[in-house]
Amino acid sequence: MVAKAFLPPIDEYKHKIEQIWESNWLTNCGVLHNEFEEKLSRYLHVANSTLFSNGHLALEAAIKALELTGEVITTPFTFASTTHALVNCGLTPVFCDIDLETCTIDATKLEALITEKTSAVLPVHVFGYPCDVYAIERVAKKYGLKVIYDAAHVFGVEVGGRGIGTFGDVTMFSLHATKVFHSIEGGILTYDNNLLTREFHLLRNFGITGPDVVESPGINAKMNEFQAAMGLVNLPYIDEEIAKRRTIALAYRAGLRAIPGIIYLEDNPGVKHNYSYFPIVVQEEEYGLTRNAVHEKLQSYNIFTRKYFYPLTIDYPCYRGKFPGKLTNARYIAERVLTLPMYGQLTLADVNTICEIIKEIRN
Ligand SMILES: *Cc1c(COP(=O)(O)O)cnc(C)c1O
């Protein structure tokens, strides 16, 4: 499989949820929820954090709390959630091309897309590789733009010794079961400005401030105690999970090194990666097969890979033709990218087999 959710020893989870039976408190900011929020702040090295039921609703809450208007510059090389969040909040996504080295938004192309309607930038850290956070910060400062990062892929990543969640105005992490670290479903916003905390708390719970008071039209995006319990039990395993994935990534790189036309990402200096995915780019001219052919041939060996991200969000039927965008690099990558199986329990023998098959099936 391309991914496999991490599950802790079942007894540890059973033990943790016994507390829920004792307290009879199932949701609405229970003891486990608050403990989880605090522990995540510490692990991510951030000043403030607010938990949500999932990453997508957290992202929409961030957009609403920052009161974005008009146009927001973003990337089409992402999961549906990022673009949908903007559109669902009544904003116009303006698509910027990506950088071929990291598959993240090309910060040198941001300025040309800014208009008097631009209120923010919504970049996405991709595959465990951070955006050029310093360049984005410079542009945002110069033009007075807000920055919200979609950090669904980069839990635990650090840049220059700083937690990735400390960059920009607000950062969203997804804690979905398929991510490196999860609480079954879940999301968290991290931010410096503690004035945002009250706004996020209102948004995630219907805007309710007291027994008889509803202050604003919020939504329901609360994390429950069973999710928090899973997160708390998983947290002590995260460093080990990332270490295992690192070993797997190094084995993939060694196994694929000598194959012409198979490109993969190396570690970036000064970055602590989390190895959330192992993407390759298939160059047909040198390798002899297209990405789609590799995807199908591997499937015939029961090796399941994923065309991720493909298609670009701008090419979804619901968005096609609606937004302009010169997206040469994004299209190049989306047509050639394939993520290989990556999860802590994957054996090095399996990694070697996968590399051998990729070597053998080329024409
Ligand atoms: C998973 C993901 C999301 C959405 O997170 P959920 O917790 O599933 O709502 C958003 N953006 C990206 C890039 C993702 O991979």
Short mmCIF file of C-alpha atoms and ligand atoms in Angstrom, two decimals:
data_model
loop_
_atom_site.label_atom_id
_atom_site.label_comp_id
_atom_site.label_asym_id
_atom_site.label_seq_id
_atom_site.Cartn_x
_atom_site.Cartn_y
_atom_site.Cartn_z
CA MET A 1 0.00 0.00 0.00
CA VAL A 2 1.07 3.59 -0.57
CA ALA A 3 0.32 4.48 3.06
CA LYS A 4 -0.67 2.69 6.23
CA ALA A 5 -2.12 4.43 9.27
CA PHE A 6 -0.07 4.16 12.44
CA LEU A 7 -1.89 2.37 15.24
CA PRO A 8 -0.50 2.28 18.79
CA PRO A 9 -0.64 -0.89 20.95
CA ILE A 10 -4.38 -1.38 21.56
CA ASP A 11 -3.99 -1.66 25.35
CA GLU A 12 -2.53 1.82 25.51
CA TYR A 13 -5.56 3.26 23.74
CA LYS A 14 -7.98 1.24 25.90
CA HIS A 15 -6.24 2.49 29.01
CA LYS A 16 -6.45 6.10 27.82
CA ILE A 17 -10.14 5.98 26.95
CA GLU A 18 -11.01 4.53 30.38
CA GLN A 19 -10.66 8.14 31.52
CA ILE A 20 -13.58 9.06 29.28
CA TRP A 21 -15.83 6.54 31.06
CA GLU A 22 -14.69 7.89 34.42
CA SER A 23 -15.33 11.54 33.54
CA ASN A 24 -18.33 10.91 31.29
CA TRP A 25 -17.06 13.86 29.22
CA LEU A 26 -17.03 12.99 25.53
CA THR A 27 -16.48 16.27 23.72
CA ASN A 28 -16.45 20.11 24.12
CA CYS A 29 -12.90 20.71 25.32
CA GLY A 30 -12.52 17.85 27.80
CA VAL A 31 -9.47 16.99 29.87
CA LEU A 32 -7.84 14.91 27.12
CA HIS A 33 -8.50 17.61 24.50
CA ASN A 34 -6.80 20.27 26.60
CA GLU A 35 -3.87 18.02 27.50
CA PHE A 36 -3.42 17.18 23.79
CA GLU A 37 -3.51 20.85 22.75
CA GLU A 38 -0.85 21.70 25.32
CA LYS A 39 1.43 18.80 24.38
CA LEU A 40 1.15 19.63 20.69
CA SER A 41 2.15 23.25 21.33
CA ARG A 42 5.25 22.00 23.06
CA TYR A 43 6.11 19.39 20.41
CA LEU A 44 5.65 21.87 17.55
CA HIS A 45 7.54 24.66 19.39
CA VAL A 46 4.72 27.17 18.89
CA ALA A 47 3.36 29.96 21.10
CA ASN A 48 -0.36 29.18 20.66
CA SER A 49 -2.48 26.42 19.22
CA THR A 50 -6.15 25.55 18.81
CA LEU A 51 -7.45 22.06 18.05
CA PHE A 52 -10.18 21.32 15.50
CA SER A 53 -12.12 18.26 14.38
CA ASN A 54 -10.15 18.16 11.12
CA GLY A 55 -7.59 20.12 9.13
CA HIS A 56 -9.97 21.47 6.53
CA LEU A 57 -12.31 23.18 8.98
CA ALA A 58 -9.26 24.54 10.81
CA LEU A 59 -8.09 26.08 7.53
CA GLU A 60 -11.50 27.69 6.91
CA ALA A 61 -11.49 29.02 10.49
CA ALA A 62 -8.06 30.60 9.89
CA ILE A 63 -9.31 32.28 6.71
CA LYS A 64 -12.40 33.63 8.52
CA ALA A 65 -10.54 34.80 11.62
CA LEU A 66 -8.01 36.76 9.57
CA GLU A 67 -10.94 38.35 7.67
CA LEU A 68 -9.39 37.81 4.26
CA THR A 69 -11.05 39.47 1.28
CA GLY A 70 -10.81 39.43 -2.52
CA GLU A 71 -7.90 37.45 -3.94
CA VAL A 72 -5.54 35.02 -2.23
CA ILE A 73 -2.41 33.77 -3.96
CA THR A 74 -2.02 30.01 -3.60
CA THR A 75 -0.67 26.88 -5.27
CA PRO A 76 -2.55 24.45 -7.53
CA PHE A 77 -0.17 21.62 -6.52
CA THR A 78 -2.09 20.56 -3.43
CA PHE A 79 -4.98 18.51 -2.09
CA ALA A 80 -8.55 19.64 -2.84
CA SER A 81 -8.90 21.10 0.65
CA THR A 82 -6.65 24.15 0.11
CA THR A 83 -8.46 25.52 -2.94
CA HIS A 84 -11.92 24.51 -1.66
CA ALA A 85 -11.29 26.39 1.61
CA LEU A 86 -10.72 29.64 -0.27
CA VAL A 87 -13.69 29.17 -2.58
CA ASN A 88 -16.01 28.10 0.27
CA CYS A 89 -15.06 31.31 2.11
CA GLY A 90 -16.02 33.43 -0.91
CA LEU A 91 -12.46 34.25 -1.98
CA THR A 92 -10.81 34.08 -5.39
CA PRO A 93 -7.77 31.80 -5.60
CA VAL A 94 -4.96 33.21 -7.73
CA PHE A 95 -2.69 30.37 -8.77
CA CYS A 96 1.08 30.77 -8.63
CA ASP A 97 3.49 28.32 -10.23
CA ILE A 98 5.71 26.03 -8.11
CA ASP A 99 9.43 25.63 -7.71
CA LEU A 100 10.82 22.41 -9.27
CA GLU A 101 13.22 21.77 -6.37
CA THR A 102 10.62 21.56 -3.58
CA CYS A 103 7.25 21.45 -5.41
CA THR A 104 6.15 24.40 -3.23
CA ILE A 105 4.98 27.87 -4.37
CA ASP A 106 7.67 29.78 -6.31
CA ALA A 107 8.20 32.83 -4.11
CA THR A 108 9.95 34.71 -6.94
CA LYS A 109 6.67 34.69 -8.89
CA LEU A 110 4.46 36.08 -6.11
CA GLU A 111 4.96 39.81 -6.67
CA ALA A 112 3.79 39.68 -10.28
CA LEU A 113 0.43 38.24 -9.12
CA ILE A 114 -0.34 40.86 -6.47
CA THR A 115 -3.20 43.29 -7.27
CA GLU A 116 -5.08 45.84 -5.15
CA LYS A 117 -7.52 43.02 -4.30
CA THR A 118 -4.89 40.65 -2.87
CA SER A 119 -5.29 40.14 0.88
CA ALA A 120 -3.15 37.08 1.58
CA VAL A 121 -0.94 34.23 0.47
CA LEU A 122 -1.88 30.59 1.16
CA PRO A 123 1.15 28.44 0.36
CA VAL A 124 1.39 24.69 0.98
CA HIS A 125 4.42 22.85 2.36
CA VAL A 126 4.57 19.72 0.20
CA PHE A 127 5.75 16.12 0.90
CA GLY A 128 7.62 17.21 4.05
CA TYR A 129 9.50 19.97 2.19
CA PRO A 130 9.01 23.52 3.49
CA CYS A 131 8.23 26.51 1.28
CA ASP A 132 10.81 29.29 1.03
CA VAL A 133 9.38 30.77 4.23
CA TYR A 134 11.87 33.67 4.39
CA ALA A 135 11.19 34.86 0.82
CA ILE A 136 7.41 34.59 1.37
CA GLU A 137 7.76 36.61 4.59
CA ARG A 138 9.66 39.37 2.74
CA VAL A 139 6.99 39.72 0.04
CA ALA A 140 4.14 39.58 2.58
CA LYS A 141 5.74 42.30 4.71
CA LYS A 142 6.43 44.54 1.72
CA TYR A 143 2.79 44.43 0.55
CA GLY A 144 1.02 44.03 3.91
CA LEU A 145 -0.36 40.58 3.07
CA LYS A 146 -1.44 37.93 5.57
CA VAL A 147 0.14 34.46 5.29
CA ILE A 148 -1.64 31.21 6.15
CA TYR A 149 0.34 28.01 5.63
CA ASP A 150 -1.22 24.67 4.79
CA ALA A 151 1.16 22.44 6.76
CA ALA A 152 -0.83 19.21 6.44
CA HIS A 153 2.31 17.42 5.16
CA VAL A 154 4.92 18.80 7.55
CA PHE A 155 4.10 17.81 11.13
CA GLY A 156 7.34 17.95 13.11
CA VAL A 157 9.37 19.69 10.39
CA GLU A 158 11.80 22.41 11.46
CA VAL A 159 13.56 25.15 9.50
CA GLY A 160 16.71 26.69 10.95
CA GLY A 161 15.83 25.16 14.34
CA ARG A 162 12.35 26.76 14.31
CA GLY A 163 9.12 24.79 14.27
CA ILE A 164 7.49 25.09 10.84
CA GLY A 165 4.30 26.26 12.59
CA THR A 166 5.98 29.48 13.74
CA PHE A 167 6.12 30.99 10.23
CA GLY A 168 3.35 33.16 8.77
CA ASP A 169 0.29 34.46 10.64
CA VAL A 170 -1.39 31.07 11.06
CA THR A 171 -0.36 27.50 10.19
CA MET A 172 -2.74 24.56 9.75
CA PHE A 173 -1.64 20.99 10.46
CA SER A 174 -3.88 18.05 9.58
CA LEU A 175 -4.02 15.13 12.02
CA HIS A 176 -5.83 12.82 9.60
CA ALA A 177 -5.17 9.06 9.79
CA THR A 178 -3.11 9.09 6.58
CA LYS A 179 -0.65 11.72 7.83
CA VAL A 180 2.68 11.09 9.61
CA PHE A 181 1.03 11.90 12.94
CA HIS A 182 -2.69 11.57 13.56
CA SER A 183 -5.62 11.62 15.96
CA ILE A 184 -7.89 9.58 13.62
CA GLU A 185 -9.21 12.88 12.23
CA GLY A 186 -8.08 16.23 13.52
CA GLY A 187 -6.53 19.57 12.80
CA ILE A 188 -4.59 22.23 14.64
CA LEU A 189 -3.93 25.90 14.04
CA THR A 190 -0.70 27.39 15.38
CA TYR A 191 0.00 31.15 15.63
CA ASP A 192 1.93 33.85 17.44
CA ASN A 193 -0.87 36.38 17.97
CA ASN A 194 -2.72 35.24 21.11
CA LEU A 195 -5.65 37.56 20.29
CA LEU A 196 -6.67 34.96 17.70
CA THR A 197 -7.33 32.29 20.34
CA ARG A 198 -10.72 33.71 21.35
CA GLU A 199 -11.80 33.98 17.70
CA PHE A 200 -10.83 30.37 16.96
CA HIS A 201 -12.64 29.13 20.09
CA LEU A 202 -15.79 30.97 18.98
CA LEU A 203 -15.57 29.70 15.42
CA ARG A 204 -15.14 26.04 16.34
CA ASN A 205 -18.14 26.00 18.70
CA PHE A 206 -21.03 27.88 17.02
CA GLY A 207 -19.87 31.28 18.31
CA ILE A 208 -21.18 30.36 21.77
CA THR A 209 -19.67 32.38 24.64
CA GLY A 210 -21.98 31.48 27.53
CA PRO A 211 -25.11 29.53 28.48
CA ASP A 212 -27.39 32.16 26.92
CA VAL A 213 -25.01 33.98 24.60
CA VAL A 214 -24.14 33.35 20.96
CA GLU A 215 -21.81 36.03 19.73
CA SER A 216 -21.05 35.14 16.10
CA PRO A 217 -22.09 32.70 13.36
CA GLY A 218 -19.56 29.98 14.12
CA ILE A 219 -19.48 26.38 12.96
CA ASN A 220 -19.05 23.03 14.70
CA ALA A 221 -15.43 21.94 14.39
CA LYS A 222 -14.61 20.59 17.83
CA MET A 223 -12.23 17.69 18.44
CA ASN A 224 -13.76 14.99 20.66
CA GLU A 225 -12.13 13.07 23.52
CA PHE A 226 -11.67 9.83 21.53
CA GLN A 227 -9.67 11.69 18.89
CA ALA A 228 -7.62 13.47 21.57
CA ALA A 229 -6.98 10.12 23.29
CA MET A 230 -5.61 8.66 20.04
CA GLY A 231 -3.41 11.71 19.53
CA LEU A 232 -2.06 11.53 23.09
CA VAL A 233 -1.25 7.83 22.77
CA ASN A 234 0.40 8.34 19.37
CA LEU A 235 2.51 11.35 20.30
CA PRO A 236 5.27 9.44 22.14
CA TYR A 237 5.78 7.32 18.96
CA ILE A 238 6.18 10.18 16.48
CA ASP A 239 9.97 10.59 16.68
CA GLU A 240 10.46 6.84 16.19
CA GLU A 241 8.03 6.89 13.24
CA ILE A 242 9.94 9.74 11.57
CA ALA A 243 13.27 7.98 12.20
CA LYS A 244 11.96 4.80 10.54
CA ARG A 245 10.71 6.80 7.57
CA ARG A 246 14.10 8.49 7.26
CA THR A 247 15.79 5.09 7.00
CA ILE A 248 13.27 4.09 4.34
CA ALA A 249 13.82 7.33 2.38
CA LEU A 250 17.59 6.77 2.43
CA ALA A 251 17.08 3.18 1.19
CA TYR A 252 14.86 4.41 -1.64
CA ARG A 253 17.43 7.01 -2.67
CA ALA A 254 20.21 4.42 -2.68
CA GLY A 255 18.08 1.96 -4.66
CA LEU A 256 16.93 4.50 -7.26
CA ARG A 257 20.20 6.42 -7.65
CA ALA A 258 21.47 4.62 -10.72
CA ILE A 259 18.18 4.62 -12.64
CA PRO A 260 18.12 7.22 -15.44
CA GLY A 261 14.97 9.32 -15.59
CA ILE A 262 13.85 8.67 -12.01
CA ILE A 263 14.20 11.87 -10.00
CA TYR A 264 13.71 12.15 -6.24
CA LEU A 265 14.12 14.86 -3.62
CA GLU A 266 17.17 15.08 -1.34
CA ASP A 267 17.21 16.60 2.14
CA ASN A 268 17.52 20.39 2.27
CA PRO A 269 20.31 21.89 4.39
CA GLY A 270 19.05 23.39 7.67
CA VAL A 271 15.75 21.49 7.47
CA LYS A 272 14.54 18.70 9.75
CA HIS A 273 12.30 16.70 7.42
CA ASN A 274 9.51 14.29 8.38
CA TYR A 275 9.59 12.00 5.28
CA SER A 276 5.80 12.07 5.05
CA TYR A 277 5.89 10.93 1.40
CA PHE A 278 8.43 9.53 -1.05
CA PRO A 279 7.65 11.18 -4.39
CA ILE A 280 9.49 10.40 -7.61
CA VAL A 281 9.32 12.23 -10.94
CA VAL A 282 9.34 9.94 -13.97
CA GLN A 283 11.05 11.45 -17.03
CA GLU A 284 9.83 9.38 -19.95
CA GLU A 285 12.57 10.51 -22.38
CA GLU A 286 15.25 8.92 -20.20
CA TYR A 287 13.38 6.24 -18.32
CA GLY A 288 11.45 4.87 -21.29
CA LEU A 289 8.01 4.72 -19.66
CA THR A 290 5.46 7.35 -18.70
CA ARG A 291 4.40 7.95 -15.11
CA ASN A 292 1.04 6.36 -15.85
CA ALA A 293 2.72 3.26 -17.25
CA VAL A 294 4.93 2.94 -14.15
CA HIS A 295 1.85 3.33 -11.94
CA GLU A 296 0.06 0.52 -13.80
CA LYS A 297 3.04 -1.83 -14.06
CA LEU A 298 3.80 -1.51 -10.35
CA GLN A 299 0.16 -2.29 -9.62
CA SER A 300 0.53 -5.58 -11.50
CA TYR A 301 3.20 -6.47 -8.89
CA ASN A 302 0.77 -5.47 -6.10
CA ILE A 303 2.71 -2.28 -5.44
CA PHE A 304 0.26 0.56 -5.03
CA THR A 305 1.53 4.03 -5.78
CA ARG A 306 -0.40 7.29 -6.03
CA LYS A 307 -0.46 10.10 -8.59
CA TYR A 308 -0.24 12.80 -5.96
CA PHE A 309 -0.96 15.62 -6.57
CA TYR A 310 -2.68 14.95 -9.86
CA PRO A 311 -4.62 16.63 -11.34
CA LEU A 312 -3.80 20.18 -10.24
CA THR A 313 -6.75 21.68 -8.33
CA ILE A 314 -7.17 24.30 -11.10
CA ASP A 315 -7.95 21.40 -13.49
CA TYR A 316 -10.77 19.86 -11.39
CA PRO A 317 -14.06 19.86 -13.30
CA CYS A 318 -15.48 22.39 -10.80
CA TYR A 319 -12.66 24.88 -11.42
CA ARG A 320 -11.58 24.22 -15.00
CA GLY A 321 -11.55 27.35 -17.15
CA LYS A 322 -12.46 29.62 -14.21
CA PHE A 323 -9.02 30.80 -13.17
CA PRO A 324 -6.03 31.93 -15.23
CA GLY A 325 -2.52 30.76 -14.38
CA LYS A 326 0.82 30.19 -16.06
CA LEU A 327 1.67 26.93 -14.36
CA THR A 328 4.47 25.39 -16.40
CA ASN A 329 6.32 23.74 -13.52
CA ALA A 330 3.19 22.64 -11.69
CA ARG A 331 1.90 20.92 -14.84
CA TYR A 332 5.30 19.34 -15.49
CA ILE A 333 5.37 17.80 -12.00
CA ALA A 334 1.68 16.83 -11.86
CA GLU A 335 2.06 14.87 -15.13
CA ARG A 336 5.14 12.97 -13.90
CA VAL A 337 4.89 12.61 -10.12
CA LEU A 338 4.25 9.32 -8.34
CA THR A 339 4.43 8.74 -4.59
CA LEU A 340 5.89 5.38 -3.61
CA PRO A 341 4.80 3.36 -0.55
CA MET A 342 5.95 5.12 2.63
CA TYR A 343 5.10 4.26 6.24
CA GLY A 344 7.10 3.29 9.31
CA GLN A 345 6.25 -0.41 9.10
CA LEU A 346 7.43 -0.77 5.49
CA THR A 347 10.40 -3.16 5.50
CA LEU A 348 13.71 -2.37 3.84
CA ALA A 349 13.35 -5.66 1.94
CA ASP A 350 10.13 -4.34 0.40
CA VAL A 351 11.84 -1.04 -0.45
CA ASN A 352 14.63 -2.96 -2.22
CA THR A 353 12.09 -5.05 -4.13
CA ILE A 354 10.24 -1.91 -5.26
CA CYS A 355 13.51 -0.32 -6.46
CA GLU A 356 14.53 -3.52 -8.29
CA ILE A 357 11.18 -3.69 -10.08
CA ILE A 358 11.42 -0.01 -11.08
CA LYS A 359 14.87 -0.85 -12.50
CA GLU A 360 13.63 -3.90 -14.41
CA ILE A 361 10.38 -2.66 -15.98
CA ARG A 362 12.01 0.16 -17.93
CA ASN A 363 12.25 -0.40 -21.65
C1 LIG B 1 -4.83 16.16 4.29
C2 LIG B 1 -4.70 17.52 3.73
C3 LIG B 1 -5.60 18.55 4.04
C4 LIG B 1 -6.89 18.34 4.78
O1 LIG B 1 -6.77 17.87 6.06
P1 LIG B 1 -7.97 17.04 6.73
O2 LIG B 1 -7.50 16.88 8.14
O3 LIG B 1 -8.08 15.75 6.01
O4 LIG B 1 -9.21 17.86 6.65
C5 LIG B 1 -5.34 19.83 3.55
N1 LIG B 1 -4.28 20.07 2.77
C6 LIG B 1 -3.40 19.10 2.43
C7 LIG B 1 -2.22 19.46 1.58
C8 LIG B 1 -3.59 17.79 2.88
O5 LIG B 1 -2.74 16.82 2.49
#
